[in-house]
Amino acid sequence: MHINIQSAISLKKYNTFGIEEIATNFIEITDPIQLLSAFEEGIFEKDFLTLGGGSNILFTKPYQGYIIKINIRGIQATTLKQDIFITASAGEIWNDLVWYCINNNYNGLENMALIPGTVGASPVQNIGAYGTELMNIFYSCVAFDTLEGVFRIFHNEDCKFSYRDSIFKSEQKGRYIITEVTYKLDTLPSINTTYGAISKELENRNITNPTIRDIAEVVSAIRVEKLPDPSTVGNAGSFFKNPIISLEQYNRLKELFPNIISFTMPNNQIKLAAGWLIEQCEWKGKVVGQAGVWKNQALVLINIHSATGNEIFELSSKIINDVYQKFNVKLEREVNIF
Ligand code: EPU
């Protein structure tokens, strides 16, 4: 099947940071079979990078290899007893899928409304927000193995999901191109209002018996208030992960910083709110050249107008350094750097 290789393409509209870099080669995939053609043409023996919505990436230099932009579309629903299996192609916009499910009364995605990006990217870093994460509703995905030239199926346990991580981001990074994802949803609503901000906003709206539509609307409103809209302010959501530390280290920090914000994890581990750590280092709302820290959420770095990827990267290094000096905690970048 034909593949069209474009050359010297600007990546500005393909990354939500809005960074201007050039890709030497650019291939748009609209049908999974095109991946087989690309394999036969030896594309995957060279440098390549798979791109979904470009919402978790920072380009710091021109990309000399092949950008593989996934734009495969389609959504299908199949019912089995009280379960609904939704199979969505990798190029579908995540938030469109969320609203498709809400409009059809399929429960489970509503807490993740308005997360930027595509379906194909959703398992890679196990996206999550407001009390849930993808691994709770992920059933399986189909992915093209760029080493062997075959399509493979991954079930939930094969993906080794953990906080903002999966095999697609760690041990098998770059190897597989996800072409479709199947989510297992419920027809019976199980409303999740565990996240404080959701219950507070429901209270403000006098909603006592929320539907999944209410939850998605509330979550969307909270996101709009806290996070910059990438169509007007370039950003990639949380730039850093929330660091996970031992209970011993937490106890030492708690003595020094009694207000530290934390969440208990399994296995005696503690997750710290990186936004709070960064705010304590007085970075919130600061601007350095064309790069900045978002005024309402210090975990988010922004492109003021015409930042280079390096400016954003350097700002992130300064923040990592300051947080380390003050708290002895090493922040890790959540965003992929190229
Ligand atoms: N906080 C501060 N200062 C800040 C930001 C946050 O003190 O500048 C405090 C908040 O007051 C709150 C705590 O830190 O007590 C947690 O903040 P928030 O609820 O905003 O969540 P988060 O841990 O900062 C994570 C995800 C977000 C997701 C939210 C809501 C990560 C890296 N980020 O942020 O995901 O939307 O929870 O569930 O886990 C993303 O991954 O791109 C993303 C936006």
XYZ file of C-alpha atoms and ligand atoms in Angstrom:
382
model
C 0.000 0.000 0.000
C 1.287 3.430 -0.963
C 3.122 5.623 1.514
C 3.860 9.246 0.810
C 7.162 10.554 2.193
C 7.160 14.327 2.570
C 10.389 16.203 3.168
C 11.395 19.252 5.242
C 8.094 19.557 7.110
C 7.617 22.086 9.936
C 6.704 20.332 13.183
C 5.153 23.435 14.751
C 1.557 22.287 14.314
C 2.419 18.709 15.285
C 3.521 19.484 18.862
C 1.335 21.215 21.452
C 4.343 23.205 22.738
C 4.255 24.892 19.317
C 8.041 24.550 18.918
C 9.346 25.346 15.444
C 11.608 22.517 14.279
C 11.905 20.762 10.934
C 11.497 17.041 10.216
C 13.680 15.807 7.370
C 11.070 13.149 6.450
C 7.415 12.935 7.388
C 4.980 10.080 6.740
C 1.281 10.209 7.604
C -0.275 6.807 8.301
C -4.028 6.565 7.703
C -4.268 2.762 7.384
C -2.335 0.211 9.514
C -1.274 -1.668 6.369
C 0.875 1.324 5.377
C 3.120 0.353 8.297
C 3.867 -2.937 6.507
C 4.814 -1.000 3.366
C 7.070 1.269 5.422
C 8.658 -1.835 6.964
C 9.253 -3.356 3.524
C 10.854 -0.100 2.382
C 13.278 -0.291 5.321
C 12.039 2.910 7.003
C 12.179 1.338 10.471
C 15.856 0.449 10.044
C 16.559 4.182 10.100
C 15.820 6.728 12.836
C 12.095 7.199 13.238
C 9.724 8.691 15.749
C 6.024 7.897 16.133
C 3.829 10.915 16.746
C 0.229 10.984 17.959
C -1.172 14.333 19.061
C 2.313 15.641 19.949
C 1.058 16.572 23.403
C 3.837 14.964 25.423
C 6.922 15.889 23.449
C 9.559 18.617 23.366
C 11.638 19.022 20.200
C 15.046 20.575 20.926
C 16.591 20.120 17.468
C 15.623 19.323 13.870
C 14.464 15.720 13.495
C 16.766 14.108 10.908
C 14.947 10.781 10.595
C 11.340 9.865 9.764
C 8.388 11.234 11.694
C 5.571 8.662 11.560
C 2.376 10.608 12.196
C -0.501 8.281 13.103
C -3.843 9.400 11.728
C -5.848 6.149 11.603
C -9.534 6.809 12.396
C -12.577 4.828 13.526
C -14.511 3.802 16.653
C -16.517 0.607 17.189
C -18.555 -0.585 20.153
C -19.388 -4.224 20.987
C -21.575 -5.321 23.906
C -20.921 -8.458 25.932
C -23.344 -8.877 28.884
C -22.994 -5.657 30.943
C -19.595 -4.822 29.444
C -18.960 -2.617 26.444
C -15.792 -3.077 24.461
C -14.847 0.085 22.605
C -12.210 -0.292 19.931
C -10.790 3.010 18.738
C -8.139 3.590 16.098
C -4.929 5.192 17.292
C -5.438 8.546 15.528
C -8.779 9.323 17.202
C -8.655 12.355 19.493
C -8.850 11.170 23.101
C -11.387 13.775 24.215
C -13.664 12.961 21.236
C -13.650 9.336 22.380
C -14.520 10.410 25.938
C -17.567 12.330 24.653
C -18.585 9.538 22.276
C -18.728 7.261 25.342
C -20.644 9.773 27.455
C -23.190 10.349 24.669
C -23.754 6.588 24.480
C -23.847 6.083 28.260
C -20.672 4.019 28.405
C -19.039 4.579 31.791
C -15.383 4.836 32.702
C -13.654 7.579 30.713
C -15.427 10.644 32.148
C -12.774 11.502 34.790
C -10.215 11.724 31.987
C -12.132 14.284 29.906
C -10.102 16.931 28.077
C -6.724 15.206 28.398
C -4.932 16.298 25.215
C -3.603 13.717 22.759
C -4.733 10.692 20.828
C -6.033 7.192 21.569
C -2.752 5.615 20.408
C -0.779 7.562 22.983
C -3.150 6.766 25.849
C -1.495 3.491 26.956
C 2.083 4.678 26.361
C 2.280 6.738 29.523
C -0.850 5.309 31.147
C -2.629 8.677 31.088
C -4.554 9.597 34.189
C -6.382 12.380 35.943
C -8.865 13.154 38.693
C -8.928 9.827 40.464
C -8.478 7.334 37.637
C -5.961 6.147 35.112
C -6.047 4.350 31.812
C -4.953 0.954 33.198
C -8.327 0.696 34.976
C -10.267 0.500 31.689
C -7.641 -0.673 29.198
C -8.433 -4.113 27.765
C -5.938 -4.583 24.903
C -4.194 -2.877 22.028
C -2.851 -3.824 18.627
C 0.649 -2.598 17.872
C 2.985 -2.939 14.912
C 6.350 -4.424 15.821
C 8.852 -2.330 13.845
C 11.637 -4.883 14.466
C 9.785 -7.973 13.228
C 7.291 -6.370 10.838
C 4.195 -7.984 12.409
C 1.123 -6.802 14.319
C 0.874 -7.990 17.927
C -1.850 -7.893 20.575
C -1.034 -6.659 24.081
C -3.410 -7.369 26.928
C -3.520 -5.243 30.053
C -0.994 -7.298 32.020
C 1.446 -7.391 29.045
C 1.754 -3.599 29.172
C 3.176 -3.492 32.743
C 1.323 -0.314 33.562
C 2.351 1.854 36.483
C 2.136 5.562 37.318
C 2.667 7.383 33.968
C 4.495 4.360 32.573
C 4.175 1.188 30.480
C 6.508 -1.061 28.454
C 5.876 1.263 25.493
C 7.637 4.065 27.382
C 10.300 1.998 29.157
C 11.735 -1.410 28.198
C 10.259 -1.440 24.649
C 10.490 2.291 24.009
C 10.147 3.171 20.323
C 9.726 -0.426 19.138
C 5.947 -0.679 18.762
C 3.487 1.559 16.945
C 0.035 1.292 18.496
C -2.683 1.152 15.842
C -5.821 0.568 17.913
C -6.881 0.310 21.544
C -9.785 -1.605 23.095
C -11.268 -0.275 26.335
C -13.548 -2.333 28.563
C -16.297 -0.092 29.916
C -19.399 -0.588 31.965
C -23.042 0.072 31.120
C -23.822 0.574 34.818
C -22.481 3.889 36.078
C -19.932 3.820 38.868
C -19.355 7.474 39.607
C -15.894 8.369 40.930
C -15.788 11.598 42.930
C -12.855 10.654 45.161
C -10.707 13.532 43.911
C -11.309 16.496 46.222
C -11.586 19.089 43.474
C -14.438 17.141 41.815
C -16.612 16.849 44.915
C -16.012 20.529 45.695
C -17.042 21.648 42.221
C -20.133 19.382 42.283
C -21.098 21.014 45.575
C -20.632 24.492 44.036
C -23.004 23.443 41.266
C -25.516 21.917 43.719
C -25.254 18.510 42.044
C -25.915 15.717 44.539
C -26.506 12.811 42.192
C -24.008 13.306 39.343
C -24.195 11.589 35.957
C -21.082 10.753 33.941
C -21.858 13.851 31.859
C -21.760 15.989 35.042
C -18.402 14.456 35.974
C -16.917 15.130 32.538
C -18.204 18.705 32.589
C -16.825 19.325 36.081
C -13.451 17.764 35.224
C -13.279 19.836 32.023
C -14.033 23.019 33.986
C -11.316 22.237 36.555
C -8.808 21.558 33.790
C -9.667 24.764 31.932
C -9.173 26.751 35.128
C -5.862 25.135 36.092
C -4.173 24.230 32.838
C -3.328 26.394 29.821
C -5.145 25.660 26.541
C -2.459 24.436 24.103
C -4.235 26.155 21.202
C -3.393 29.541 22.759
C -0.436 28.845 25.101
C 2.020 26.161 23.989
C 2.481 23.458 26.643
C 2.546 19.689 27.139
C 0.561 19.335 30.364
C 2.590 18.225 33.378
C 6.221 18.580 32.398
C 7.417 16.538 35.391
C 6.179 13.412 37.135
C 5.164 13.571 40.761
C 8.198 12.027 42.512
C 7.781 8.821 44.497
C 9.948 8.534 47.606
C 10.373 6.206 50.599
C 8.465 6.657 53.843
C 11.775 7.338 55.673
C 12.685 10.164 53.326
C 9.143 11.516 53.573
C 9.270 11.550 57.379
C 12.520 13.536 57.292
C 11.030 16.037 54.828
C 7.804 16.351 56.807
C 9.779 17.518 59.839
C 11.479 20.223 57.828
C 8.419 21.130 55.727
C 5.248 20.375 57.707
C 2.967 21.585 54.859
C 4.412 19.237 52.235
C 1.663 17.739 50.024
C 1.753 13.970 49.598
C -0.300 10.884 48.659
C 0.211 7.413 50.083
C 1.081 4.698 47.549
C 1.245 0.918 47.907
C 4.453 -0.613 49.382
C 5.156 2.135 51.926
C 5.913 4.661 49.231
C 4.878 8.301 49.129
C 4.081 10.403 46.078
C 4.854 14.109 46.458
C 3.042 16.904 44.617
C 5.780 18.200 42.323
C 3.730 21.363 41.672
C 3.983 22.211 45.373
C 7.764 21.549 45.475
C 8.277 23.809 42.439
C 6.047 26.502 43.897
C 8.073 26.461 47.142
C 11.178 27.149 45.037
C 9.359 30.261 43.815
C 9.165 29.207 40.202
C 5.387 29.422 39.791
C 4.466 32.076 37.196
C 8.143 32.917 36.447
C 9.320 33.605 32.900
C 12.847 33.176 31.542
C 13.162 34.516 28.003
C 10.404 32.796 26.017
C 9.910 29.922 28.468
C 7.732 30.049 31.554
C 6.093 28.235 34.450
C 2.280 28.331 34.315
C 0.736 30.737 36.830
C -1.988 28.328 38.023
C -0.064 25.036 38.052
C 3.694 24.945 38.539
C 4.029 21.471 36.987
C 3.284 22.923 33.566
C 5.959 24.684 31.504
C 4.824 27.000 28.731
C 6.022 28.512 25.487
C 5.372 32.243 25.915
C 5.374 32.862 22.183
C 8.439 31.762 20.265
C 10.496 29.620 22.650
C 13.013 27.145 21.323
C 12.879 23.643 22.718
C 16.235 24.278 24.350
C 14.927 27.288 26.262
C 12.168 25.152 27.746
C 14.600 22.335 28.452
C 17.050 24.670 30.206
C 14.265 26.100 32.344
C 13.306 22.543 33.331
C 16.930 21.841 34.316
C 17.013 24.931 36.555
C 13.804 23.796 38.255
C 15.106 20.247 38.762
C 18.271 21.703 40.264
C 16.467 24.063 42.651
C 14.033 21.385 43.847
C 16.973 19.073 44.451
C 18.885 21.719 46.413
C 15.920 22.540 48.626
C 14.280 19.125 49.124
C 16.904 16.568 48.065
C 14.273 15.129 45.694
C 15.077 14.551 42.037
C 12.243 15.488 39.674
C 11.952 13.467 36.490
C 10.636 14.846 33.226
C 7.357 13.299 32.117
C 7.585 14.801 28.630
C 9.668 13.024 25.971
C 12.659 15.086 24.855
C 14.036 14.908 21.298
N -0.053 22.179 43.918
C 0.604 23.279 44.426
N 1.143 24.179 43.534
C 1.035 24.028 42.200
C 0.371 22.893 41.684
C -0.165 21.979 42.578
O 0.720 23.472 45.629
O 1.522 24.887 41.477
C -0.692 21.257 44.860
C -2.219 21.344 44.745
O -2.735 22.344 45.547
C -2.660 19.972 45.178
C -1.507 19.061 44.731
O -0.396 19.918 44.519
O -2.760 19.900 46.577
C -1.859 18.287 43.488
O -2.192 19.192 42.433
P -3.205 18.794 41.245
O -4.468 18.284 41.791
O -3.258 19.946 40.305
O -2.516 17.551 40.562
P -1.002 17.241 40.181
O -0.522 16.119 41.037
O -0.181 18.497 40.202
C -1.610 15.387 38.476
C -1.324 15.019 37.060
C -2.150 15.856 36.097
C -3.630 15.649 36.410
C -3.865 16.036 37.877
C -5.278 15.762 38.308
C 0.967 14.217 37.068
C 2.382 14.467 36.672
N 0.092 15.177 36.787
O -1.155 16.730 38.683
O -1.919 15.333 34.794
O -4.437 16.435 35.564
O -3.002 15.257 38.734
O -5.463 14.389 38.459
O 0.667 13.155 37.616
C -0.538 15.546 32.875
O -0.086 14.437 33.153
O -0.153 16.184 31.856
C -1.511 16.156 33.768
C -1.952 17.398 33.599
